[in-house]
């Protein structure tokens, strides 16, 4: 019983995953109200059934080429450590059930990668590579 | 009978009464002749005695019993209140408090009381027998004094309070039994006339059976009424007999309401009701000295407190979990949002019926909202009230004479703020007593009044409450702070050289400015002041210090009211909509480009002869330019904070609306120009401008 369930999603053709227990729901992209003076990766807030939830542009957060909104774009609502936020991604792929042994430490990534600190593990699914995000680190403010 | 389920109620009410006793004792010390205060404290003591006896906390009952003896003699003027008495009674209150803590921790409140009991007994030794006899009638004994109840009336809380208030205010309360001639064919019409006539001489509080039943003629030949009136029984009698087909009414004056303790538990589901029993001899005669005894149904409801509360003018209360209030608040918030949406729909599809219904719903929503807001608010008195005692004791220990003046205790704050603000205030006041106010010699040397003064003030300022803690002590020496800051390595000599006195004084709020060396060097200030600051900032408040060396220090705390629903003006810039809280707006106007003056890149205009700085919301919020067409004439929202005014340039004034403040996520860090967000009728999120952050 060493399974983990992940939701995999993609942004700029890179595949990422978030553990399912952090995910509250997945919604379509609605109007985002711009928040002035926010970090560049936090474009603004949305109305999630009466709750004002910040949106995080994952392409910007992970220093990837800018995403273009399309029909497949989604906002993944993540709740973690008292913070609820929406992750704006290109598409949501599937629920992946994995044995923990498939997950390797992120050490095999080159530590030169600036986003390595947001990754807490890597899952290999045949040809596919899922980068598992560390939500605690993702939610930390940084002043770049 | 198992009393454990009443434990929580007992504890809460005991605490409440003890706090009230302490408060009243202190006021009593200032005005020993005030009989009302004595009455109040006597009632609190009596309540505690009764409650603890019922709960079998006999030690507690014993102490309160002895206290009662003293108080009784004070009331009768057989004893005079001296400081020694106050001290003794305060000590007893402390002891009772300790017992309550013991009971809360699972004990029986069995603390050593012999010493205080003997002190109390000694003080009360005069006329002991008389007092004992008069007030020490046990509930059971008292019941025996009552005669057989002739009728038993269920009063609800409201009616009961009304009656007691009326009696307190010198009105008469009568229990009437009216008989309509059995041959009457229009009994309900007669009843109507009875009501109409009685309304002219007083107010009908209750009828048995209910008014509706009487109107529907569901009674035999007689029914009962409770009426409050300023008139004599004779007047009422005549007023009734003037009606056709009326027989001689029974009129009994209720001149006293005695709060009896329960000797048995009645149906606890009925906790809001109490039995009323009258003592009557001959129903036909008019009597004026009858007593109605309201027997409390169950211990463990608020009912037991209410009679005392009504009489003393304290607010009545029921206890509700905060979480329930929060969900109520959220629901009302959702309702307000839906209402705004409905308003849009109504405007798009004008149907008269819809408009009527909407307006009705608006009014109800507004009232509901108003009430919910009020429910969440508590007067700051609940926090302030403990300080006089603390200052008194602390000053005594330190051999100082300090008076504390409270102002604006009725200022109301959200209960979450109330719960948290006590501790920082306590800290500031303790500091003021301990370190701020000098000893007698120093005060004399500076030519100050021997008695030190601490004033604790609360007042509203826009959407904020300002609390000030001010002392007339020695103040804070900015030079000493300058030296200490450098010595502690917090700042360089160059840095502090640039700071003005106010900035320096406020350094004591910095974390790290709290070591022992610093304390001795800067007149003892700084002890944990950073803790105070962080606590206040956690409540989204701010703290600031003003100090004049030799003459005193003032701590100014600003706290949000946390009004979750406010009136705001919606404005737009390009295609973004912002909300400005109405409380910060002084007016709206417009300006033409050529009326704007530029001074060093800053824009100004003259508004009725005064220079008004202008700020363009577009620049402040870096709003991207869009293709929205603009008029040359610009709309202006003049906002104010204190005495500062700024004109905010916006594209369009959309209109005034009530908005529900939603917090923005902590993920954004601290954005000081945004006070929160709100959801508009169309479901979009609009940001709320924090005017104080803009100025």
PDB file of N, CA, C and O in Angstrom, chain B residues 28 160 170-171 394 397 399 515 540 589:
ATOM      1  N   UNK B  28     -17.687  51.501  43.476  1.00  0.00           N
ATOM      2  CA  UNK B  28     -18.247  51.779  44.790  1.00  0.00           C
ATOM      3  C   UNK B  28     -17.225  52.489  45.664  1.00  0.00           C
ATOM      4  O   UNK B  28     -17.565  53.349  46.473  1.00  0.00           O
ATOM      5  N   UNK B 160     -41.034  38.861  30.887  1.00  0.00           N
ATOM      6  CA  UNK B 160     -40.550  38.951  32.260  1.00  0.00           C
ATOM      7  C   UNK B 160     -39.680  40.202  32.435  1.00  0.00           C
ATOM      8  O   UNK B 160     -39.818  40.958  33.390  1.00  0.00           O
ATOM      9  N   UNK B 170     -40.792  52.419  38.185  1.00  0.00           N
ATOM     10  CA  UNK B 170     -41.842  53.023  38.987  1.00  0.00           C
ATOM     11  C   UNK B 170     -43.236  52.808  38.444  1.00  0.00           C
ATOM     12  O   UNK B 170     -44.194  53.412  38.928  1.00  0.00           O
ATOM     13  N   UNK B 171     -43.358  52.002  37.388  1.00  0.00           N
ATOM     14  CA  UNK B 171     -44.703  51.712  36.894  1.00  0.00           C
ATOM     15  C   UNK B 171     -45.324  50.618  37.739  1.00  0.00           C
ATOM     16  O   UNK B 171     -44.654  49.917  38.487  1.00  0.00           O
ATOM     17  N   UNK B 394      -1.587  47.189  41.253  1.00  0.00           N
ATOM     18  CA  UNK B 394      -0.187  47.342  40.859  1.00  0.00           C
ATOM     19  C   UNK B 394       0.402  48.615  41.466  1.00  0.00           C
ATOM     20  O   UNK B 394       1.517  48.626  41.979  1.00  0.00           O
ATOM     21  N   UNK B 397       1.176  48.090  45.087  1.00  0.00           N
ATOM     22  CA  UNK B 397       2.399  47.321  45.270  1.00  0.00           C
ATOM     23  C   UNK B 397       3.632  48.181  45.079  1.00  0.00           C
ATOM     24  O   UNK B 397       4.641  48.005  45.739  1.00  0.00           O
ATOM     25  N   UNK B 399       3.785  51.328  45.521  1.00  0.00           N
ATOM     26  CA  UNK B 399       3.692  52.525  46.338  1.00  0.00           C
ATOM     27  C   UNK B 399       3.542  53.778  45.482  1.00  0.00           C
ATOM     28  O   UNK B 399       4.219  54.786  45.677  1.00  0.00           O
ATOM     29  N   UNK B 515      16.133  43.947  25.115  1.00  0.00           N
ATOM     30  CA  UNK B 515      17.021  43.315  26.089  1.00  0.00           C
ATOM     31  C   UNK B 515      17.071  44.135  27.362  1.00  0.00           C
ATOM     32  O   UNK B 515      16.653  45.281  27.409  1.00  0.00           O
ATOM     33  N   UNK B 540      -4.396  43.131  11.870  1.00  0.00           N
ATOM     34  CA  UNK B 540      -4.365  44.153  10.821  1.00  0.00           C
ATOM     35  C   UNK B 540      -4.450  45.552  11.393  1.00  0.00           C
ATOM     36  O   UNK B 540      -5.019  46.435  10.773  1.00  0.00           O
ATOM     37  N   UNK B 589     -16.033  64.753  -7.632  1.00  0.00           N
ATOM     38  CA  UNK B 589     -16.156  65.941  -8.458  1.00  0.00           C
ATOM     39  C   UNK B 589     -15.473  65.632  -9.787  1.00  0.00           C
ATOM     40  O   UNK B 589     -15.166  64.471 -10.072  1.00  0.00           O
TER      41      UNK B 589
END
